[in-house]
Amino acid sequence: MTTAIEYALMAGAAYISNRDPKNQFPVPSGWLEVKHDSQPSGFEAISFINGSSIASSSEIVISYAGTDADAKFFSNPDKQADLLLGLGYWSDQLGQAAAYYLEPA
Amino acid sequence: MKNNFRQTALFAESSCMKANRTVVKRIAKLGLLLMMGMSMNADAGLFGSGGTSWKEEVLLHDGQKIMVERTQLLEGRHEIGQGPPIKEHSITFTPPGANKAITWKDEFSADIGHANFTLLALHILNGVPYIVTTPDLCLAYNKWGRPNPPYVFFKYDGRAWQRIQLPEFPATFKNINLIINTYREGEIKEHEHKTRSGFVSAQDVKEINSSLTQPEYKSILREPIKQGTDGSSVNCMEEVRTRDGWLSLDWFSDQPSYESCLKFCERKGVSPQNCPCKTLFKGAK
């Protein structure tokens, strides 16, 4: 059974594009990281499987990176996504998150 | 009369409520304008200053020291609690015996969301300057072809900077001699103020860099770094550039056949030169 610590490590390991390799989270033992996706919209996600391939895994964990900070609203797609989603509108990141969920398996 | 009074009173109350609503609306508008103004001011205060610059003493391979000027602008997406990435940076210097300053500059690259490189070393041999950099973060490491050892070398040919490969880089250059930044502007300024002439001494450059443990930052390596070495860029996942973003290699290798891999490349807008299917499905076609 997947432990809370393993989930926490997998949650942190979604941050790749903006994080120095030295500070990236380790993958929990027995898990394999697959299907990293990084988009200019600010969307970033990665999956973890507990087998040697998706087909032979009993569990797939999808980890979505949270939106990033930046003082400039107009040049930061993450802040724009925060605002749109907060107001209940559509955002590219939402569509990409849904598409990502459907793709790996 | 009583009724009239009541009606009037109600009317007065209604007018008062309308007036209140108008006042509330005005306050809200004013608040919004103030927030926008404050936001713009915060932006100008944080990033409108044009970045930071400092002078740094560089110890060359033959023991000579030269003075360089470095500039950098930090800006862009970053995690909460962390500083912004380097948007652009430069180094300007005059080689010994020359009278013309040379500048190397690294600008914002939209495909990775920040500048391409971290500066590591500057060396000069027979008047020819060489610069050693490492790609800044994993997307840049993939963009620059996943070099191992993880360096991108440049040589100044008298007119422009040209990328060169490791065998062309003189073996006599071994030292990392520039401040490997670079999210430590406070530390840099502190050392700069230590010397009365306002530059970071070569000794202090060494001291600032001493806290970094990655092998590629200790000296200029000529042998590949082992996968799994703590903190090294060589551990970065292999990524493929798509129409807009980046996908890890297994998106392509997991395709059931060469043909479906090619279709996937097409669907994701991967250019023919970046599409990895031919390598992944070697012998399939």
mmCIF file of C-alpha atoms in Angstrom:
data_model
loop_
_atom_site.group_PDB
_atom_site.id
_atom_site.type_symbol
_atom_site.label_atom_id
_atom_site.label_comp_id
_atom_site.label_asym_id
_atom_site.label_seq_id
_atom_site.Cartn_x
_atom_site.Cartn_y
_atom_site.Cartn_z
ATOM 1 C CA MET A 1 0.000 0.000 0.000
ATOM 2 C CA THR A 2 1.296 3.432 -0.948
ATOM 3 C CA THR A 3 2.314 5.421 2.117
ATOM 4 C CA ALA A 4 1.769 9.125 2.788
ATOM 5 C CA ILE A 5 5.538 9.716 2.574
ATOM 6 C CA GLU A 6 5.639 8.113 -0.877
ATOM 7 C CA TYR A 7 2.747 10.294 -2.042
ATOM 8 C CA ALA A 8 4.489 13.363 -0.612
ATOM 9 C CA LEU A 9 7.707 12.552 -2.474
ATOM 10 C CA MET A 10 5.801 11.985 -5.699
ATOM 11 C CA ALA A 11 3.934 15.276 -5.237
ATOM 12 C CA GLY A 12 7.227 17.140 -4.848
ATOM 13 C CA ALA A 13 8.853 15.325 -7.756
ATOM 14 C CA ALA A 14 6.528 16.994 -10.261
ATOM 15 C CA TYR A 15 8.653 20.149 -10.043
ATOM 16 C CA ILE A 16 11.321 19.619 -12.672
ATOM 17 C CA SER A 17 11.368 22.427 -15.218
ATOM 18 C CA ASN A 18 12.080 25.248 -12.746
ATOM 19 C CA ARG A 19 14.068 23.375 -10.148
ATOM 20 C CA ASP A 20 17.797 22.717 -10.014
ATOM 21 C CA PRO A 21 18.587 18.980 -10.342
ATOM 22 C CA LYS A 22 20.238 19.204 -6.923
ATOM 23 C CA ASN A 23 16.907 20.189 -5.347
ATOM 24 C CA GLN A 24 14.631 17.807 -7.202
ATOM 25 C CA PHE A 25 12.763 15.267 -5.079
ATOM 26 C CA PRO A 26 13.887 11.644 -5.185
ATOM 27 C CA VAL A 27 11.552 9.002 -6.572
ATOM 28 C CA PRO A 28 10.343 6.643 -3.823
ATOM 29 C CA SER A 29 11.847 3.193 -3.845
ATOM 30 C CA GLY A 30 9.883 0.738 -6.005
ATOM 31 C CA TRP A 31 8.439 3.465 -8.203
ATOM 32 C CA LEU A 32 9.441 4.632 -11.673
ATOM 33 C CA GLU A 33 8.879 8.132 -13.046
ATOM 34 C CA VAL A 34 7.333 8.309 -16.512
ATOM 35 C CA LYS A 35 5.550 10.699 -18.882
ATOM 36 C CA HIS A 36 6.889 14.068 -17.874
ATOM 37 C CA ASP A 37 5.065 16.915 -19.626
ATOM 38 C CA SER A 38 5.992 20.595 -19.422
ATOM 39 C CA GLN A 39 4.089 23.294 -21.332
ATOM 40 C CA PRO A 40 4.516 27.068 -21.765
ATOM 41 C CA SER A 41 1.070 27.529 -20.205
ATOM 42 C CA GLY A 42 2.817 26.645 -16.936
ATOM 43 C CA PHE A 43 1.345 23.146 -16.928
ATOM 44 C CA GLU A 44 3.698 20.465 -15.674
ATOM 45 C CA ALA A 45 2.966 16.871 -14.686
ATOM 46 C CA ILE A 46 4.641 13.524 -14.244
ATOM 47 C CA SER A 47 3.404 9.995 -13.499
ATOM 48 C CA PHE A 48 4.782 7.259 -11.287
ATOM 49 C CA ILE A 49 4.257 3.563 -11.805
ATOM 50 C CA ASN A 50 4.958 0.664 -9.443
ATOM 51 C CA GLY A 51 5.987 -1.783 -12.170
ATOM 52 C CA SER A 52 8.477 -1.859 -15.007
ATOM 53 C CA SER A 53 5.867 -0.550 -17.453
ATOM 54 C CA ILE A 54 2.411 0.988 -17.322
ATOM 55 C CA ALA A 55 0.884 -2.316 -18.431
ATOM 56 C CA SER A 56 2.542 -4.277 -15.626
ATOM 57 C CA SER A 57 1.778 -1.709 -12.895
ATOM 58 C CA SER A 58 -1.026 -2.045 -10.404
ATOM 59 C CA GLU A 59 -1.066 1.658 -9.649
ATOM 60 C CA ILE A 60 -0.351 4.885 -11.528
ATOM 61 C CA VAL A 61 0.114 8.080 -9.550
ATOM 62 C CA ILE A 62 -0.238 11.341 -11.479
ATOM 63 C CA SER A 63 1.485 14.327 -9.923
ATOM 64 C CA TYR A 64 0.613 17.824 -11.129
ATOM 65 C CA ALA A 65 2.935 20.720 -10.302
ATOM 66 C CA GLY A 66 1.276 23.681 -8.622
ATOM 67 C CA THR A 67 1.187 27.087 -10.253
ATOM 68 C CA ASP A 68 4.337 29.164 -9.948
ATOM 69 C CA ALA A 69 4.865 32.627 -8.552
ATOM 70 C CA ASP A 70 5.990 35.725 -10.431
ATOM 71 C CA ALA A 71 5.311 39.365 -9.643
ATOM 72 C CA LYS A 72 4.306 40.066 -13.238
ATOM 73 C CA PHE A 73 0.727 39.056 -13.907
ATOM 74 C CA PHE A 74 0.716 39.641 -17.663
ATOM 75 C CA SER A 75 3.825 37.565 -18.368
ATOM 76 C CA ASN A 76 3.034 34.743 -15.974
ATOM 77 C CA PRO A 77 0.609 32.160 -17.388
ATOM 78 C CA ASP A 78 0.348 30.541 -13.949
ATOM 79 C CA LYS A 79 -1.074 33.670 -12.359
ATOM 80 C CA GLN A 80 -3.503 34.053 -15.237
ATOM 81 C CA ALA A 81 -4.568 30.428 -14.766
ATOM 82 C CA ASP A 82 -5.036 31.042 -11.022
ATOM 83 C CA LEU A 83 -7.317 33.979 -11.707
ATOM 84 C CA LEU A 84 -9.362 32.249 -14.403
ATOM 85 C CA LEU A 85 -9.791 29.051 -12.422
ATOM 86 C CA GLY A 86 -10.567 30.998 -9.266
ATOM 87 C CA LEU A 87 -13.371 32.756 -11.087
ATOM 88 C CA GLY A 88 -14.652 29.486 -12.486
ATOM 89 C CA TYR A 89 -13.493 30.047 -16.072
ATOM 90 C CA TRP A 90 -11.602 27.790 -18.480
ATOM 91 C CA SER A 91 -7.826 27.727 -18.490
ATOM 92 C CA ASP A 92 -5.383 25.949 -20.829
ATOM 93 C CA GLN A 93 -3.829 24.309 -17.800
ATOM 94 C CA LEU A 94 -7.170 22.750 -16.888
ATOM 95 C CA GLY A 95 -7.569 21.281 -20.378
ATOM 96 C CA GLN A 96 -3.998 20.009 -20.369
ATOM 97 C CA ALA A 97 -4.478 18.423 -16.938
ATOM 98 C CA ALA A 98 -7.577 16.593 -18.176
ATOM 99 C CA ALA A 99 -5.832 15.489 -21.385
ATOM 100 C CA TYR A 100 -2.841 14.295 -19.393
ATOM 101 C CA TYR A 101 -5.086 12.205 -17.140
ATOM 102 C CA LEU A 102 -6.535 10.479 -20.187
ATOM 103 C CA GLU A 103 -3.218 9.862 -21.964
ATOM 104 C CA PRO A 104 -0.748 7.832 -19.882
ATOM 105 C CA ALA A 105 -2.760 4.638 -19.552
ATOM 106 C CA MET B 1 -50.577 61.120 6.746
ATOM 107 C CA LYS B 2 -49.050 58.367 8.710
ATOM 108 C CA ASN B 3 -48.930 56.264 5.592
ATOM 109 C CA ASN B 4 -47.419 59.099 3.639
ATOM 110 C CA PHE B 5 -44.778 59.546 6.301
ATOM 111 C CA ARG B 6 -44.009 55.861 6.213
ATOM 112 C CA GLN B 7 -43.779 55.923 2.438
ATOM 113 C CA THR B 8 -41.542 58.946 2.570
ATOM 114 C CA ALA B 9 -39.430 57.296 5.197
ATOM 115 C CA LEU B 10 -39.173 54.181 3.065
ATOM 116 C CA PHE B 11 -38.304 56.319 0.077
ATOM 117 C CA ALA B 12 -35.667 58.117 2.110
ATOM 118 C CA GLU B 13 -34.272 54.775 3.253
ATOM 119 C CA SER B 14 -34.264 53.542 -0.321
ATOM 120 C CA SER B 15 -32.462 56.675 -1.493
ATOM 121 C CA CYS B 16 -29.998 56.250 1.282
ATOM 122 C CA MET B 17 -29.390 52.626 0.274
ATOM 123 C CA LYS B 18 -28.910 53.665 -3.357
ATOM 124 C CA ALA B 19 -26.479 56.339 -2.254
ATOM 125 C CA ASN B 20 -24.660 53.760 -0.119
ATOM 126 C CA ARG B 21 -24.453 51.340 -3.028
ATOM 127 C CA THR B 22 -23.004 54.085 -5.225
ATOM 128 C CA VAL B 23 -20.448 54.916 -2.553
ATOM 129 C CA VAL B 24 -19.583 51.214 -2.160
ATOM 130 C CA LYS B 25 -19.208 50.893 -5.939
ATOM 131 C CA ARG B 26 -16.936 53.935 -6.034
ATOM 132 C CA ILE B 27 -14.843 52.609 -3.153
ATOM 133 C CA ALA B 28 -14.584 49.239 -4.924
ATOM 134 C CA LYS B 29 -13.491 50.950 -8.145
ATOM 135 C CA LEU B 30 -10.984 53.069 -6.267
ATOM 136 C CA GLY B 31 -9.722 49.979 -4.452
ATOM 137 C CA LEU B 32 -9.292 48.143 -7.747
ATOM 138 C CA LEU B 33 -7.405 51.074 -9.265
ATOM 139 C CA LEU B 34 -5.215 51.325 -6.170
ATOM 140 C CA MET B 35 -4.505 47.582 -6.299
ATOM 141 C CA MET B 36 -3.551 47.838 -9.971
ATOM 142 C CA GLY B 37 -1.330 50.800 -9.196
ATOM 143 C CA MET B 38 0.316 49.011 -6.296
ATOM 144 C CA SER B 39 0.811 45.909 -8.422
ATOM 145 C CA MET B 40 2.454 47.948 -11.172
ATOM 146 C CA ASN B 41 4.624 49.731 -8.622
ATOM 147 C CA ALA B 42 5.663 46.423 -7.092
ATOM 148 C CA ASP B 43 6.630 45.187 -10.545
ATOM 149 C CA ALA B 44 8.652 48.295 -11.259
ATOM 150 C CA GLY B 45 10.332 48.074 -7.880
ATOM 151 C CA LEU B 46 11.250 44.433 -8.207
ATOM 152 C CA PHE B 47 12.177 44.166 -11.825
ATOM 153 C CA GLY B 48 12.220 47.635 -13.295
ATOM 154 C CA SER B 49 15.691 48.377 -11.974
ATOM 155 C CA GLY B 50 17.462 46.635 -14.857
ATOM 156 C CA GLY B 51 19.050 43.893 -12.752
ATOM 157 C CA THR B 52 22.343 43.669 -10.910
ATOM 158 C CA SER B 53 25.961 44.124 -11.941
ATOM 159 C CA TRP B 54 29.217 43.499 -10.160
ATOM 160 C CA LYS B 55 32.950 43.315 -10.811
ATOM 161 C CA GLU B 56 34.801 40.091 -10.360
ATOM 162 C CA GLU B 57 38.511 39.210 -10.407
ATOM 163 C CA VAL B 58 39.264 36.183 -12.559
ATOM 164 C CA LEU B 59 42.305 33.998 -12.021
ATOM 165 C CA LEU B 60 43.497 32.670 -15.391
ATOM 166 C CA HIS B 61 45.297 29.355 -15.923
ATOM 167 C CA ASP B 62 48.721 31.059 -16.123
ATOM 168 C CA GLY B 63 48.284 32.912 -12.817
ATOM 169 C CA GLN B 64 47.339 36.246 -14.374
ATOM 170 C CA LYS B 65 44.297 38.035 -13.010
ATOM 171 C CA ILE B 66 41.862 40.089 -15.036
ATOM 172 C CA MET B 67 38.830 42.104 -14.043
ATOM 173 C CA VAL B 68 35.443 41.273 -15.543
ATOM 174 C CA GLU B 69 32.087 42.937 -15.224
ATOM 175 C CA ARG B 70 28.999 40.776 -14.908
ATOM 176 C CA THR B 71 25.360 41.741 -15.191
ATOM 177 C CA GLN B 72 22.235 39.733 -14.666
ATOM 178 C CA LEU B 73 18.509 40.175 -14.600
ATOM 179 C CA LEU B 74 16.377 37.761 -12.605
ATOM 180 C CA GLU B 75 12.830 37.435 -13.865
ATOM 181 C CA GLY B 76 10.251 34.832 -14.766
ATOM 182 C CA ARG B 77 8.207 31.956 -13.402
ATOM 183 C CA HIS B 78 9.495 30.434 -10.209
ATOM 184 C CA GLU B 79 8.223 28.407 -7.313
ATOM 185 C CA ILE B 80 6.782 30.141 -4.293
ATOM 186 C CA GLY B 81 9.588 30.843 -1.842
ATOM 187 C CA GLN B 82 12.307 30.656 -4.483
ATOM 188 C CA GLY B 83 13.944 33.431 -6.471
ATOM 189 C CA PRO B 84 13.167 34.025 -10.141
ATOM 190 C CA PRO B 85 15.414 32.438 -12.790
ATOM 191 C CA ILE B 86 18.050 34.321 -14.774
ATOM 192 C CA LYS B 87 16.307 36.056 -17.645
ATOM 193 C CA GLU B 88 19.531 37.357 -19.180
ATOM 194 C CA HIS B 89 23.135 37.810 -18.124
ATOM 195 C CA SER B 90 26.460 38.906 -19.550
ATOM 196 C CA ILE B 91 30.186 39.073 -18.898
ATOM 197 C CA THR B 92 32.463 41.801 -20.277
ATOM 198 C CA PHE B 93 36.265 41.776 -20.116
ATOM 199 C CA THR B 94 39.395 42.952 -21.887
ATOM 200 C CA PRO B 95 41.968 40.185 -22.519
ATOM 201 C CA PRO B 96 45.512 40.915 -21.293
ATOM 202 C CA GLY B 97 47.406 42.958 -23.891
ATOM 203 C CA ALA B 98 44.248 43.876 -25.797
ATOM 204 C CA ASN B 99 42.507 47.225 -25.794
ATOM 205 C CA LYS B 100 39.046 46.183 -26.859
ATOM 206 C CA ALA B 101 36.441 44.833 -24.480
ATOM 207 C CA ILE B 102 34.636 41.625 -25.377
ATOM 208 C CA THR B 103 31.143 40.721 -24.191
ATOM 209 C CA TRP B 104 29.469 37.335 -23.958
ATOM 210 C CA LYS B 105 25.732 37.527 -23.482
ATOM 211 C CA ASP B 106 23.019 34.949 -22.814
ATOM 212 C CA GLU B 107 19.470 36.131 -23.419
ATOM 213 C CA PHE B 108 15.962 34.946 -22.585
ATOM 214 C CA SER B 109 14.944 31.824 -24.468
ATOM 215 C CA ALA B 110 11.184 31.297 -24.776
ATOM 216 C CA ASP B 111 11.468 27.515 -25.270
ATOM 217 C CA ILE B 112 12.832 27.052 -21.759
ATOM 218 C CA GLY B 113 11.416 30.149 -20.049
ATOM 219 C CA HIS B 114 14.727 31.689 -18.936
ATOM 220 C CA ALA B 115 18.344 32.169 -20.074
ATOM 221 C CA ASN B 116 20.217 29.129 -21.384
ATOM 222 C CA PHE B 117 23.369 28.888 -19.295
ATOM 223 C CA THR B 118 25.112 29.259 -15.973
ATOM 224 C CA LEU B 119 28.600 30.746 -16.352
ATOM 225 C CA LEU B 120 31.431 28.666 -14.920
ATOM 226 C CA ALA B 121 34.800 29.776 -16.286
ATOM 227 C CA LEU B 122 36.632 32.217 -18.509
ATOM 228 C CA HIS B 123 40.084 31.375 -19.845
ATOM 229 C CA ILE B 124 42.372 32.980 -22.397
ATOM 230 C CA LEU B 125 45.074 31.279 -24.464
ATOM 231 C CA ASN B 126 47.227 33.232 -26.938
ATOM 232 C CA GLY B 127 44.735 36.081 -26.814
ATOM 233 C CA VAL B 128 41.784 33.816 -27.640
ATOM 234 C CA PRO B 129 39.045 33.805 -24.980
ATOM 235 C CA TYR B 130 37.128 30.663 -24.063
ATOM 236 C CA ILE B 131 34.019 30.440 -21.917
ATOM 237 C CA VAL B 132 32.701 27.405 -20.067
ATOM 238 C CA THR B 133 29.021 27.222 -19.194
ATOM 239 C CA THR B 134 26.582 24.591 -18.051
ATOM 240 C CA PRO B 135 22.970 24.536 -19.273
ATOM 241 C CA ASP B 136 20.698 26.145 -16.691
ATOM 242 C CA LEU B 137 18.217 23.524 -15.398
ATOM 243 C CA CYS B 138 16.977 20.367 -17.084
ATOM 244 C CA LEU B 139 15.086 21.773 -20.084
ATOM 245 C CA ALA B 140 18.178 23.731 -21.158
ATOM 246 C CA TYR B 141 20.319 20.624 -20.593
ATOM 247 C CA ASN B 142 18.117 18.770 -23.087
ATOM 248 C CA LYS B 143 17.993 21.702 -25.475
ATOM 249 C CA TRP B 144 21.797 21.788 -25.655
ATOM 250 C CA GLY B 145 22.093 18.097 -26.458
ATOM 251 C CA ARG B 146 22.657 16.595 -22.996
ATOM 252 C CA PRO B 147 26.440 17.054 -22.957
ATOM 253 C CA ASN B 148 28.392 14.891 -20.517
ATOM 254 C CA PRO B 149 30.432 16.316 -18.861
ATOM 255 C CA PRO B 150 27.596 18.835 -18.718
ATOM 256 C CA TYR B 151 29.363 21.812 -20.298
ATOM 257 C CA VAL B 152 28.762 24.011 -23.299
ATOM 258 C CA PHE B 153 32.014 25.636 -24.445
ATOM 259 C CA PHE B 154 32.399 28.843 -26.428
ATOM 260 C CA LYS B 155 35.407 30.275 -28.246
ATOM 261 C CA TYR B 156 35.686 33.869 -29.438
ATOM 262 C CA ASP B 157 36.868 33.857 -33.054
ATOM 263 C CA GLY B 158 37.582 37.592 -33.205
ATOM 264 C CA ARG B 159 34.082 38.509 -34.315
ATOM 265 C CA ALA B 160 31.614 36.278 -32.514
ATOM 266 C CA TRP B 161 31.310 33.498 -29.975
ATOM 267 C CA GLN B 162 31.223 30.013 -31.483
ATOM 268 C CA ARG B 163 30.196 26.851 -29.694
ATOM 269 C CA ILE B 164 33.026 24.317 -29.634
ATOM 270 C CA GLN B 165 33.170 20.704 -28.473
ATOM 271 C CA LEU B 166 35.218 19.342 -25.594
ATOM 272 C CA PRO B 167 38.182 18.084 -27.739
ATOM 273 C CA GLU B 168 38.657 21.641 -29.102
ATOM 274 C CA PHE B 169 38.751 23.100 -25.603
ATOM 275 C CA PRO B 170 42.384 23.424 -24.429
ATOM 276 C CA ALA B 171 43.218 20.767 -21.842
ATOM 277 C CA THR B 172 45.350 23.254 -19.944
ATOM 278 C CA PHE B 173 42.215 24.951 -18.609
ATOM 279 C CA LYS B 174 41.148 23.212 -15.446
ATOM 280 C CA ASN B 175 39.806 25.810 -13.029
ATOM 281 C CA ILE B 176 36.285 27.014 -12.454
ATOM 282 C CA ASN B 177 37.035 30.699 -11.939
ATOM 283 C CA LEU B 178 33.723 32.580 -12.139
ATOM 284 C CA ILE B 179 31.080 32.909 -9.452
ATOM 285 C CA ILE B 180 28.576 30.161 -10.046
ATOM 286 C CA ASN B 181 25.604 32.066 -9.250
ATOM 287 C CA THR B 182 23.626 33.067 -9.065
ATOM 288 C CA TYR B 183 20.763 33.245 -6.948
ATOM 289 C CA ARG B 184 23.127 34.585 -4.306
ATOM 290 C CA GLU B 185 23.269 38.257 -5.140
ATOM 291 C CA GLY B 186 23.357 39.210 -1.452
ATOM 292 C CA GLU B 187 26.455 37.075 -0.905
ATOM 293 C CA ILE B 188 28.118 38.530 -4.000
ATOM 294 C CA LYS B 189 27.450 42.111 -2.860
ATOM 295 C CA GLU B 190 28.770 41.293 0.603
ATOM 296 C CA HIS B 191 32.074 40.047 -0.831
ATOM 297 C CA GLU B 192 32.225 42.978 -3.240
ATOM 298 C CA HIS B 193 32.064 45.400 -0.312
ATOM 299 C CA LYS B 194 34.825 43.508 1.504
ATOM 300 C CA THR B 195 37.414 44.876 -0.916
ATOM 301 C CA ARG B 196 37.588 48.638 -0.825
ATOM 302 C CA SER B 197 37.823 48.853 -4.592
ATOM 303 C CA GLY B 198 34.397 47.237 -4.949
ATOM 304 C CA PHE B 199 35.029 43.936 -6.679
ATOM 305 C CA VAL B 200 34.873 40.283 -5.692
ATOM 306 C CA SER B 201 38.436 38.994 -5.374
ATOM 307 C CA ALA B 202 39.570 35.730 -7.005
ATOM 308 C CA GLN B 203 39.970 34.256 -3.517
ATOM 309 C CA ASP B 204 36.376 35.181 -2.655
ATOM 310 C CA VAL B 205 35.137 33.668 -5.931
ATOM 311 C CA LYS B 206 36.680 30.399 -4.784
ATOM 312 C CA GLU B 207 35.119 30.774 -1.349
ATOM 313 C CA ILE B 208 31.639 31.531 -2.740
ATOM 314 C CA ASN B 209 31.811 28.474 -5.006
ATOM 315 C CA SER B 210 33.126 26.168 -2.275
ATOM 316 C CA SER B 211 29.649 25.421 -0.923
ATOM 317 C CA LEU B 212 28.606 23.738 -4.184
ATOM 318 C CA THR B 213 29.052 19.992 -4.180
ATOM 319 C CA GLN B 214 28.256 19.021 -7.767
ATOM 320 C CA PRO B 215 31.379 17.519 -9.400
ATOM 321 C CA GLU B 216 30.978 19.640 -12.544
ATOM 322 C CA TYR B 217 31.389 22.772 -10.380
ATOM 323 C CA LYS B 218 34.613 21.679 -8.695
ATOM 324 C CA SER B 219 36.867 21.725 -11.773
ATOM 325 C CA ILE B 220 36.498 21.482 -15.541
ATOM 326 C CA LEU B 221 35.978 17.779 -16.094
ATOM 327 C CA ARG B 222 36.993 16.020 -19.279
ATOM 328 C CA GLU B 223 35.448 12.645 -18.450
ATOM 329 C CA PRO B 224 31.685 11.904 -18.390
ATOM 330 C CA ILE B 225 29.937 12.070 -15.027
ATOM 331 C CA LYS B 226 28.297 8.856 -13.837
ATOM 332 C CA GLN B 227 24.497 8.769 -13.965
ATOM 333 C CA GLY B 228 23.118 9.063 -10.449
ATOM 334 C CA THR B 229 25.872 11.375 -9.218
ATOM 335 C CA ASP B 230 24.242 13.568 -6.600
ATOM 336 C CA GLY B 231 22.883 16.853 -7.925
ATOM 337 C CA SER B 232 24.400 16.645 -11.393
ATOM 338 C CA SER B 233 22.563 17.777 -14.523
ATOM 339 C CA VAL B 234 23.396 14.439 -16.132
ATOM 340 C CA ASN B 235 20.525 12.973 -14.087
ATOM 341 C CA CYS B 236 17.988 15.131 -15.941
ATOM 342 C CA MET B 237 15.262 13.106 -17.666
ATOM 343 C CA GLU B 238 15.635 12.888 -21.411
ATOM 344 C CA GLU B 239 13.118 15.290 -22.955
ATOM 345 C CA VAL B 240 11.957 15.977 -26.510
ATOM 346 C CA ARG B 241 10.981 19.417 -27.739
ATOM 347 C CA THR B 242 7.396 19.475 -29.008
ATOM 348 C CA ARG B 243 5.440 22.245 -30.743
ATOM 349 C CA ASP B 244 5.290 24.316 -27.576
ATOM 350 C CA GLY B 245 6.656 22.338 -24.668
ATOM 351 C CA TRP B 246 8.674 19.302 -23.663
ATOM 352 C CA LEU B 247 7.804 15.609 -23.283
ATOM 353 C CA SER B 248 9.956 12.912 -21.734
ATOM 354 C CA LEU B 249 11.374 10.294 -24.091
ATOM 355 C CA ASP B 250 9.153 7.464 -22.816
ATOM 356 C CA TRP B 251 6.115 9.113 -24.439
ATOM 357 C CA PHE B 252 7.764 8.091 -27.719
ATOM 358 C CA SER B 253 9.453 4.828 -26.728
ATOM 359 C CA ASP B 254 6.141 3.474 -25.333
ATOM 360 C CA GLN B 255 4.475 3.724 -28.737
ATOM 361 C CA PRO B 256 3.667 0.257 -30.082
ATOM 362 C CA SER B 257 5.449 0.707 -33.415
ATOM 363 C CA TYR B 258 7.680 2.969 -35.475
ATOM 364 C CA GLU B 259 4.667 4.175 -37.449
ATOM 365 C CA SER B 260 2.644 5.094 -34.373
ATOM 366 C CA CYS B 261 5.710 6.812 -32.949
ATOM 367 C CA LEU B 262 5.947 8.930 -36.110
ATOM 368 C CA LYS B 263 2.241 9.745 -35.819
ATOM 369 C CA PHE B 264 2.760 10.746 -32.203
ATOM 370 C CA CYS B 265 5.609 13.067 -33.269
ATOM 371 C CA GLU B 266 3.299 14.614 -35.845
ATOM 372 C CA ARG B 267 0.446 14.988 -33.347
ATOM 373 C CA LYS B 268 2.705 16.672 -30.792
ATOM 374 C CA GLY B 269 4.332 18.941 -33.372
ATOM 375 C CA VAL B 270 7.825 17.493 -32.989
ATOM 376 C CA SER B 271 10.054 18.593 -35.851
ATOM 377 C CA PRO B 272 11.535 15.787 -38.018
ATOM 378 C CA GLN B 273 15.044 16.498 -36.706
ATOM 379 C CA ASN B 274 13.847 16.260 -33.083
ATOM 380 C CA CYS B 275 11.606 13.208 -33.555
ATOM 381 C CA PRO B 276 13.397 10.330 -31.755
ATOM 382 C CA CYS B 277 11.477 7.460 -33.441
ATOM 383 C CA LYS B 278 14.268 6.509 -35.841
ATOM 384 C CA THR B 279 16.682 5.994 -32.954
ATOM 385 C CA LEU B 280 14.118 4.329 -30.680
ATOM 386 C CA PHE B 281 12.823 1.902 -33.280
ATOM 387 C CA LYS B 282 16.168 1.178 -34.954
ATOM 388 C CA GLY B 283 15.827 -1.634 -37.403
ATOM 389 C CA ALA B 284 12.050 -1.300 -37.577
ATOM 390 C CA LYS B 285 12.366 0.529 -40.867
#
